[in-house]
Coordinates of C-alpha atoms in Angstrom, one line a residue:
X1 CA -25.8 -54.7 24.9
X2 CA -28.1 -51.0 25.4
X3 CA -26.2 -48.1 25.7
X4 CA -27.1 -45.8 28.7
X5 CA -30.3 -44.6 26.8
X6 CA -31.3 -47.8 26.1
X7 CA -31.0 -47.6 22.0
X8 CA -29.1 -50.5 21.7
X9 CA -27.2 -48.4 19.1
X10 CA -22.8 -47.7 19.5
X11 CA -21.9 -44.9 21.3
X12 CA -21.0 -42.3 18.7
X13 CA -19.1 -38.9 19.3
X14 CA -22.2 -36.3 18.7
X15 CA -20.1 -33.2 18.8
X16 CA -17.6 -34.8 15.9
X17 CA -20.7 -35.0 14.1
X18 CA -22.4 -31.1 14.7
X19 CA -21.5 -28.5 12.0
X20 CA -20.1 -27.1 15.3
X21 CA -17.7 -30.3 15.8
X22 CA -16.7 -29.8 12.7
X23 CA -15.6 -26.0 12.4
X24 CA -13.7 -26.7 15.8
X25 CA -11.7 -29.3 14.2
X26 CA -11.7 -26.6 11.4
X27 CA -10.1 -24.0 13.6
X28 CA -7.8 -26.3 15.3
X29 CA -6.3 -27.5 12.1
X30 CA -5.8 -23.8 11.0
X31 CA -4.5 -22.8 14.2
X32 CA -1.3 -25.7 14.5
X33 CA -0.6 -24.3 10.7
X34 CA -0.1 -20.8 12.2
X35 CA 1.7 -20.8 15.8
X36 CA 4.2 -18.0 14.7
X37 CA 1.5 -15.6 13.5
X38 CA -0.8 -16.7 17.1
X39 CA 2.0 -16.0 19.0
X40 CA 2.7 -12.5 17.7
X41 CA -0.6 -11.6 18.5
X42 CA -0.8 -13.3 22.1
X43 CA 2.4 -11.6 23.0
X44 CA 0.9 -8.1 21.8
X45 CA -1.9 -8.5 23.7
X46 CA 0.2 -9.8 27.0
X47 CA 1.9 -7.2 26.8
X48 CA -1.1 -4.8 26.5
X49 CA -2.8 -6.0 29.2
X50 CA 0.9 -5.5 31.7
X51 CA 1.2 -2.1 30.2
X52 CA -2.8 -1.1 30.3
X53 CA -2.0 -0.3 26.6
X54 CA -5.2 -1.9 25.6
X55 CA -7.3 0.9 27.7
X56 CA -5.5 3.7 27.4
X57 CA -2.9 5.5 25.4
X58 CA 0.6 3.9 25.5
X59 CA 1.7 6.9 23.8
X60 CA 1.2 8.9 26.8
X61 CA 2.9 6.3 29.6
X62 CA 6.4 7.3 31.0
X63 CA 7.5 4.0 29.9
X64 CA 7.1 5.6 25.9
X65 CA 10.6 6.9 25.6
X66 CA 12.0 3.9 27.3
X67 CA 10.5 0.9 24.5
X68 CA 9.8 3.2 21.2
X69 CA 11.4 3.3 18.7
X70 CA 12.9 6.0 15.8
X71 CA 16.0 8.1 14.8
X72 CA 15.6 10.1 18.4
X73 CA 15.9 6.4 20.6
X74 CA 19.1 5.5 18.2
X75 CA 20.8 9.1 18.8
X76 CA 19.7 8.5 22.6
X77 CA 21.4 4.9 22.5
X78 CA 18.6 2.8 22.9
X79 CA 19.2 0.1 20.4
X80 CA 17.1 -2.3 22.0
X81 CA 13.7 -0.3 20.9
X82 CA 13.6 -1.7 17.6
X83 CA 12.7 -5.3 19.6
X84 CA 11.0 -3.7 22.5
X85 CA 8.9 -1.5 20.5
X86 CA 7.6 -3.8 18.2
X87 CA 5.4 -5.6 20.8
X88 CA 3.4 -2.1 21.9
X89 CA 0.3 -0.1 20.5
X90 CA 0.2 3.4 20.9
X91 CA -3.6 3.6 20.9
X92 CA -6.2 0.9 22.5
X93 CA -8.4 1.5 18.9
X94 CA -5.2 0.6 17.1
X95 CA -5.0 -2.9 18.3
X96 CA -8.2 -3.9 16.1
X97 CA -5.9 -2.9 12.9
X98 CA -3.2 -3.9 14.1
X99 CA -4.5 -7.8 14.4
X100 CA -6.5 -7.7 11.3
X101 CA -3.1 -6.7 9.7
X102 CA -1.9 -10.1 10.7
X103 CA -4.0 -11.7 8.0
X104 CA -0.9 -11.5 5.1
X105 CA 1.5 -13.0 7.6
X106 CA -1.0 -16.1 9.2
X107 CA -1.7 -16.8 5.1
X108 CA 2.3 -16.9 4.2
X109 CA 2.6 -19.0 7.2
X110 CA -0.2 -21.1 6.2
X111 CA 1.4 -21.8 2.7
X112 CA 4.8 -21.5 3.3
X113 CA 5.7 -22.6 7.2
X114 CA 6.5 -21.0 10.4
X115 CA 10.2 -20.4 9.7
X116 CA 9.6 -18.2 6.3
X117 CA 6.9 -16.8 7.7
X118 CA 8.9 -15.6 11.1
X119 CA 11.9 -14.7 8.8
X120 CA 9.6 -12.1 6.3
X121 CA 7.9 -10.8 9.9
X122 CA 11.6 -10.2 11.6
X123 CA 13.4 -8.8 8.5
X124 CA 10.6 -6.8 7.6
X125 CA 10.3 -5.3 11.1
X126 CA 13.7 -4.9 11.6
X127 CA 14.4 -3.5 7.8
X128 CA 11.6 -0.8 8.1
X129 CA 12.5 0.4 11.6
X130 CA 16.2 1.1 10.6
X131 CA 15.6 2.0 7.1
X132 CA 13.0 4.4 8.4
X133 CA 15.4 5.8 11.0
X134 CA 18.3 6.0 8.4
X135 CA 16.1 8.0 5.7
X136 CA 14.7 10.6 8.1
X137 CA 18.2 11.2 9.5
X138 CA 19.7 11.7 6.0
X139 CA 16.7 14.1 4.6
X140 CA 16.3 16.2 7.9
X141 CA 19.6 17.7 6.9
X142 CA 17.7 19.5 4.4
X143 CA 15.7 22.5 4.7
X144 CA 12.1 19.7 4.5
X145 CA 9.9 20.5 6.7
X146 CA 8.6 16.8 7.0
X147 CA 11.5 15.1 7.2
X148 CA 12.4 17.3 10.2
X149 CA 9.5 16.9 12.0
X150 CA 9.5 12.7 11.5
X151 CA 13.0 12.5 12.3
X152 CA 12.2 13.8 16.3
X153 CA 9.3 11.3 16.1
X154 CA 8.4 8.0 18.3
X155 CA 6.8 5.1 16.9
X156 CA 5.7 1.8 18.4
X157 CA 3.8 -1.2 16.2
X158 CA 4.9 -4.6 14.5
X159 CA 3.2 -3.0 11.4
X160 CA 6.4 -3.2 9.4
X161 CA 6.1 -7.0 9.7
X162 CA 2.9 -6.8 9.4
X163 CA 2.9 -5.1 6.1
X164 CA 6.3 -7.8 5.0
X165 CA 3.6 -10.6 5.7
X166 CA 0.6 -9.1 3.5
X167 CA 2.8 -8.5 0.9
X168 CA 4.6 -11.7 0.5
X169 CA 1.0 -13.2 0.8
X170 CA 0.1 -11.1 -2.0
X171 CA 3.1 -12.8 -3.9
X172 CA 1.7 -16.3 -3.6
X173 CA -1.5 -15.2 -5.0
X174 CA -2.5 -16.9 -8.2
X175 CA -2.9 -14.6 -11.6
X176 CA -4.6 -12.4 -12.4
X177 CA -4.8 -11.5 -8.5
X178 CA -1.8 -11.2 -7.9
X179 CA -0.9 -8.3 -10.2
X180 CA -4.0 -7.0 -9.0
X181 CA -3.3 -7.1 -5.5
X182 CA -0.1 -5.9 -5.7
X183 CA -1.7 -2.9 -7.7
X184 CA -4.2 -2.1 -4.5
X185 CA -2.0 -3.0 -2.2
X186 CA 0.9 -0.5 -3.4
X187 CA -1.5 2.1 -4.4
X188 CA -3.1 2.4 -0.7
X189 CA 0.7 3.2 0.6
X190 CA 2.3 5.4 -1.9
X191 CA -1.1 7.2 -1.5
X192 CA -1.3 7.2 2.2
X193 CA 2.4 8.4 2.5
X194 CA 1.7 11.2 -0.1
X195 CA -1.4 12.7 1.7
X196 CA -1.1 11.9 4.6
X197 CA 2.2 10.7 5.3
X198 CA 4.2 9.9 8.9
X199 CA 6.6 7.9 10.3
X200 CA 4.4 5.0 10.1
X201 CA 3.4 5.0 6.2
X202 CA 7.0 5.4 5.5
X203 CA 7.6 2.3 7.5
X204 CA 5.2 0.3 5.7
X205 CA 6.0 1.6 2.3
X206 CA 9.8 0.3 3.1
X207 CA 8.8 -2.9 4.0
X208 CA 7.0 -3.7 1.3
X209 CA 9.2 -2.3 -1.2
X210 CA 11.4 -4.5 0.3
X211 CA 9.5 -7.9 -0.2
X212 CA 8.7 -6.6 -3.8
X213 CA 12.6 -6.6 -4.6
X214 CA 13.4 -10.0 -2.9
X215 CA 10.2 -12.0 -4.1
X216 CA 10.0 -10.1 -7.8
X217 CA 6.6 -11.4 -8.1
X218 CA 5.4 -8.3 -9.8
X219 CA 5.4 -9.1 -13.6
X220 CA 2.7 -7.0 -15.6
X221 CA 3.6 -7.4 -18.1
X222 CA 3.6 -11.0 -18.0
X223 CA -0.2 -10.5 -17.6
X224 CA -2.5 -10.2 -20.5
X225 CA -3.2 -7.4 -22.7
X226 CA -7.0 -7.1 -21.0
X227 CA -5.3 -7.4 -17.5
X228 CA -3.3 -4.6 -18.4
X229 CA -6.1 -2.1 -19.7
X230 CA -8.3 -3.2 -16.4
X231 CA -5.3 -2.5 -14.2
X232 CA -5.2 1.0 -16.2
X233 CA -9.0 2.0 -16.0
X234 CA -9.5 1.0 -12.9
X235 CA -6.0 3.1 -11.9
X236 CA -7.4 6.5 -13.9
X237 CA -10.5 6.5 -11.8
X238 CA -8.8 5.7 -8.7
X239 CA -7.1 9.1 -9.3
X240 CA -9.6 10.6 -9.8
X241 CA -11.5 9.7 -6.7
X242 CA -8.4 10.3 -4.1
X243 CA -7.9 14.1 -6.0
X244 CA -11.4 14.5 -4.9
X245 CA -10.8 13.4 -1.8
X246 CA -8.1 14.9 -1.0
X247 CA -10.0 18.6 -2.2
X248 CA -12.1 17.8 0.4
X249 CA -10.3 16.0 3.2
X250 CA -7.2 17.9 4.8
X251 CA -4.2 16.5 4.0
X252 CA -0.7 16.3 5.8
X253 CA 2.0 14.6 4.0
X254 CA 5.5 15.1 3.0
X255 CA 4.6 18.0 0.8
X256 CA 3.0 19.7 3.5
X257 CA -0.3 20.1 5.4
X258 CA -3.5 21.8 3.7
X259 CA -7.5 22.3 5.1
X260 CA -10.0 21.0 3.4
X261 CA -11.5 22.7 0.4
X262 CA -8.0 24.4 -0.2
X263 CA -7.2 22.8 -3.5
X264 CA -7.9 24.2 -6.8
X265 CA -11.4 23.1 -7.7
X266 CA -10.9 24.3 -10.8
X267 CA -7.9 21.4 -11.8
X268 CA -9.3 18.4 -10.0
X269 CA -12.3 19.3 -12.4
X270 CA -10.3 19.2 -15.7
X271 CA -8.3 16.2 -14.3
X272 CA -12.2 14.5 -13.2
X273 CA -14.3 15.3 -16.6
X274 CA -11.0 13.8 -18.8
X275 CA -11.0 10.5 -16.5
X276 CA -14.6 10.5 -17.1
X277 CA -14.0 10.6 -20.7
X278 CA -11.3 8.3 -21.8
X279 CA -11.5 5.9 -18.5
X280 CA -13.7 3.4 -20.9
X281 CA -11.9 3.9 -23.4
X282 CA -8.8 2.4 -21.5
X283 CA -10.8 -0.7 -20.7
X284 CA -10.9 -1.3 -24.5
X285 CA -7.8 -0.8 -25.3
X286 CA -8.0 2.4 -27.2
X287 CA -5.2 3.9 -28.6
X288 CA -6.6 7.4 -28.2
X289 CA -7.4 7.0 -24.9
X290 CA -4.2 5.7 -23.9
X291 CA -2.9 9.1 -25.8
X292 CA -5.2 11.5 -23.9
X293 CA -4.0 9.3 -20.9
X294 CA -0.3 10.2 -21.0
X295 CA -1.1 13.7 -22.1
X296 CA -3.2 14.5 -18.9
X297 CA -0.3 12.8 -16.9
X298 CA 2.5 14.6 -18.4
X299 CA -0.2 18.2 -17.6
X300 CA -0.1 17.1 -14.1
X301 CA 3.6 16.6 -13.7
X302 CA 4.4 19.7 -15.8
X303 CA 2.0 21.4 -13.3
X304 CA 4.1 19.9 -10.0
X305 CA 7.5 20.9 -11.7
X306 CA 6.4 24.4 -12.3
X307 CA 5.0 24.8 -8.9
X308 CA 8.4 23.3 -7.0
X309 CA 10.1 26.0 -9.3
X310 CA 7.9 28.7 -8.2
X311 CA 8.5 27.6 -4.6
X312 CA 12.3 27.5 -5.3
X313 CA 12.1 31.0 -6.5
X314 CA 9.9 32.5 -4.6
X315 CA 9.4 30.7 -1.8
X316 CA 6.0 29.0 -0.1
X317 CA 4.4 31.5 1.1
X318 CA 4.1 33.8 -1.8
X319 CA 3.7 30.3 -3.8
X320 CA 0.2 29.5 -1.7
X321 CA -1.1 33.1 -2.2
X322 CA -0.3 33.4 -5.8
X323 CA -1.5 30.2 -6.7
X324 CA -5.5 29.4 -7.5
X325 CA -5.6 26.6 -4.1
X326 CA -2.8 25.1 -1.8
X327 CA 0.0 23.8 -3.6
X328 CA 0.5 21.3 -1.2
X329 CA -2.5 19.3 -3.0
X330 CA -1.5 19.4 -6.2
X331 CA 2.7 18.5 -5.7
X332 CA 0.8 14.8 -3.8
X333 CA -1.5 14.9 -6.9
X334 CA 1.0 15.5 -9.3
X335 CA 3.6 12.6 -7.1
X336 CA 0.1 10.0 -8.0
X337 CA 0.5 11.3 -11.3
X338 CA 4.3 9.9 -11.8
X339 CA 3.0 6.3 -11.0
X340 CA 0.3 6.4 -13.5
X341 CA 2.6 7.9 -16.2
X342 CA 4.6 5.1 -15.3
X343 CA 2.8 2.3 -15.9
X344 CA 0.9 3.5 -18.7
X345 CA 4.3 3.6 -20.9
X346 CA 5.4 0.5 -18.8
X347 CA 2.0 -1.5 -20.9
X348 CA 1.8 0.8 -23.9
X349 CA 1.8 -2.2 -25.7
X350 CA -2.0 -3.2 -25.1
X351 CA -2.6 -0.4 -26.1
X352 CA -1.3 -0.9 -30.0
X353 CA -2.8 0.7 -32.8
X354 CA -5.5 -1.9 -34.7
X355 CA -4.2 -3.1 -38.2
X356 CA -6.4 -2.0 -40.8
X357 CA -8.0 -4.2 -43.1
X358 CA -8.4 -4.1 -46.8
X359 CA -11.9 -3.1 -48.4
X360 CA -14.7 -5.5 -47.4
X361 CA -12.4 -7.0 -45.7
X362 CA -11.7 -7.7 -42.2
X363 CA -8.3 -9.0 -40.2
X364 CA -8.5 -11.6 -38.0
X365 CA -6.2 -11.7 -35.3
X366 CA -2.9 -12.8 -35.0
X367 CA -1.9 -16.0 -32.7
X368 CA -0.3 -13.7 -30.7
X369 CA -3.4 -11.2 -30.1
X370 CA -5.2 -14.5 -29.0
X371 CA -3.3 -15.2 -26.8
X372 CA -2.9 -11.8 -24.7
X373 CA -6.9 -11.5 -25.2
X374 CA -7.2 -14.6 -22.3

């Protein structure tokens, strides 16, 4: 027996057999793995198109005051915002990085199962919105300026789940990525809040923090000693980079707001030419560099004690025009600096002092060294 075309050959299913056959199967598999984390993003997008969120700004609809959520909805009595609000955008642009955020949670679902990923996406939501809320109410009874200005502020956005999902995906990453993610990924939010700080980045830095105490994945120094130096050099000149950025970029975070180009030059190039010098050194393990390390680090949070004492004494104003560049850029410097300072004592250990050999000699290394070298 012919088939229709007369080939005398078995019918056969051409699309299974197309590259594109197969990446649809591909997809399909993927997608049944991740119905939580598809669902999420249908319902934001449902709920964009009924509000016209996803053409223009939600943010400015009369129905903003009604679904948002923060410490002024809670005083107000709308405790249903934490739900409502989760499933809004306040800008049509945001929606792109809002969906790519989903990445962290469609991964944990993909690994784990729908029902821990929906439990880290609700807790985290729910944990960051009310933490949020709880922390702004508590510091805007303090003379801080940016605590009383995000406490009267609105926010819409599952980014607190968001952020719960990337960093439990982080978690499940094998070594040495995972200490390395964990590094980028808590360096981008502690810097973000810093800088540029709002009601969001607080938010996200609470939900992570969060995930990081339950899941305890963060071990450095579990890691290897050459793990631990990379982590270190690749931290130094991360510094350095954001204190040039933030020279030139105009910054508005918790320790204030600043123009661009109102830093001093003048310590961003110190801090810049001594990264340059003993970054490489890091890499190696050098004990002097380590040294020269934790020296600049303790200069640069010397530098933000004695300008909060100044402030204290003398107050702000006479603070920014006594002082060689805004000190609102060097207290989020000198913040950056605590971290670094931080973990450099937290692996000073990979950073031992080489045992000396005897004349014409030279030591081999220990079973120990061995093993922390890979």
């Amino acid at each position: 027996m012919t088939d229709a075309s007369g080939s005398g050959l078995p019918p056969t299913d051409v699309a299974a057999g197309t590259p594109s056959g197969g990446a649809s199967r591909l997809i399909l598999t993927i997608a049944t793995k991740i119905p939580v984390t598809l669902s999420i993003v249908a319902l934001l997008l449902i709920v964009g198109v009924a509000s016209a969120g996803l053409w223009s700004p939600f943010e400015l609809s009369s129905a903003w005051d009604v679904f948002a959520y923060g410490l002024p909805a809670f005083e107000a009595g709308r405790w249903w915002t934490p739900v409502t609000g989760t499933f809004f955008v306040n800008q049509p642009w945001v929606y792109a990085l809002t969906i790519t955020s989903f990445w962290g949670l469609a991964y944990l679902e993909y690994r784990r199962g729908s029902r821990v990923a929906l439990a880290y996406f609700t807790i985290g939501q729910l944990f960051s919105v009310l933490a949020t809320a709880v922390i702004l109410w508590v510091f805007a009874l303090t003379p801080w300026p940016w605590a009383q200005l995000q406490s009267q502020m609105l926010d819409v956005g599952p980014s607190g789940g968001a952020f719960a999902g990337i960093a439990a995906a982080v978690g499940l990453f094998v070594a040495p990525w995972r200490v390395r993610g964990w590094a980028v990924l808590l360096s981008f939010l502690f810097v973000a809040l810093v800088f540029w700080g709002n009601i969001a980045d607080l938010s996200h830095v609470l939900a992570v923090v969060l995930v990081l105490a339950v899941d305890r994945t963060l071990r450095v120094r579990r890691t290897t000693m050459r793990e631990q130096r990379l982590i270190a050099y690749l931290a130094l000149l991360v510094l350095g980079a954001i204190e040039i950025l933030a020279l030139l970029l105009p910054t508005n975070g918790p320790f204030g707001s600043s123009a661009s180009g109102s830093g001093s030059i003048w310590d961003v190039a110190l801090d810049v030419v001594v990264i340059v010098l003993v970054a490489n050194g890091l890499r190696h393990g050098r004990r002097w560099a380590w040294v020269v390390s934790v020296i600049l680090a303790i200069v640069n949070l010397l530098t933000g004690a004695l300008i909060l004492l100044v402030v204290a004494l003398a107050g702000w104003d006479e603070t920014r025009t006594g002082l060689d560049g805004d000190p609102t850029v060097s207290l989020a410097s000198s913040a950056t600096w605590l971290l670094m300072f931080a973990y450099l004592i937290w692996v000073r250990g990979a950073f031992r002092p080489r045992r000396k050999a005897s004349v014409g000699t030279k030591p081999g290394p220990t079973v120990d060294e061995v093993k922390n070298e890979l």
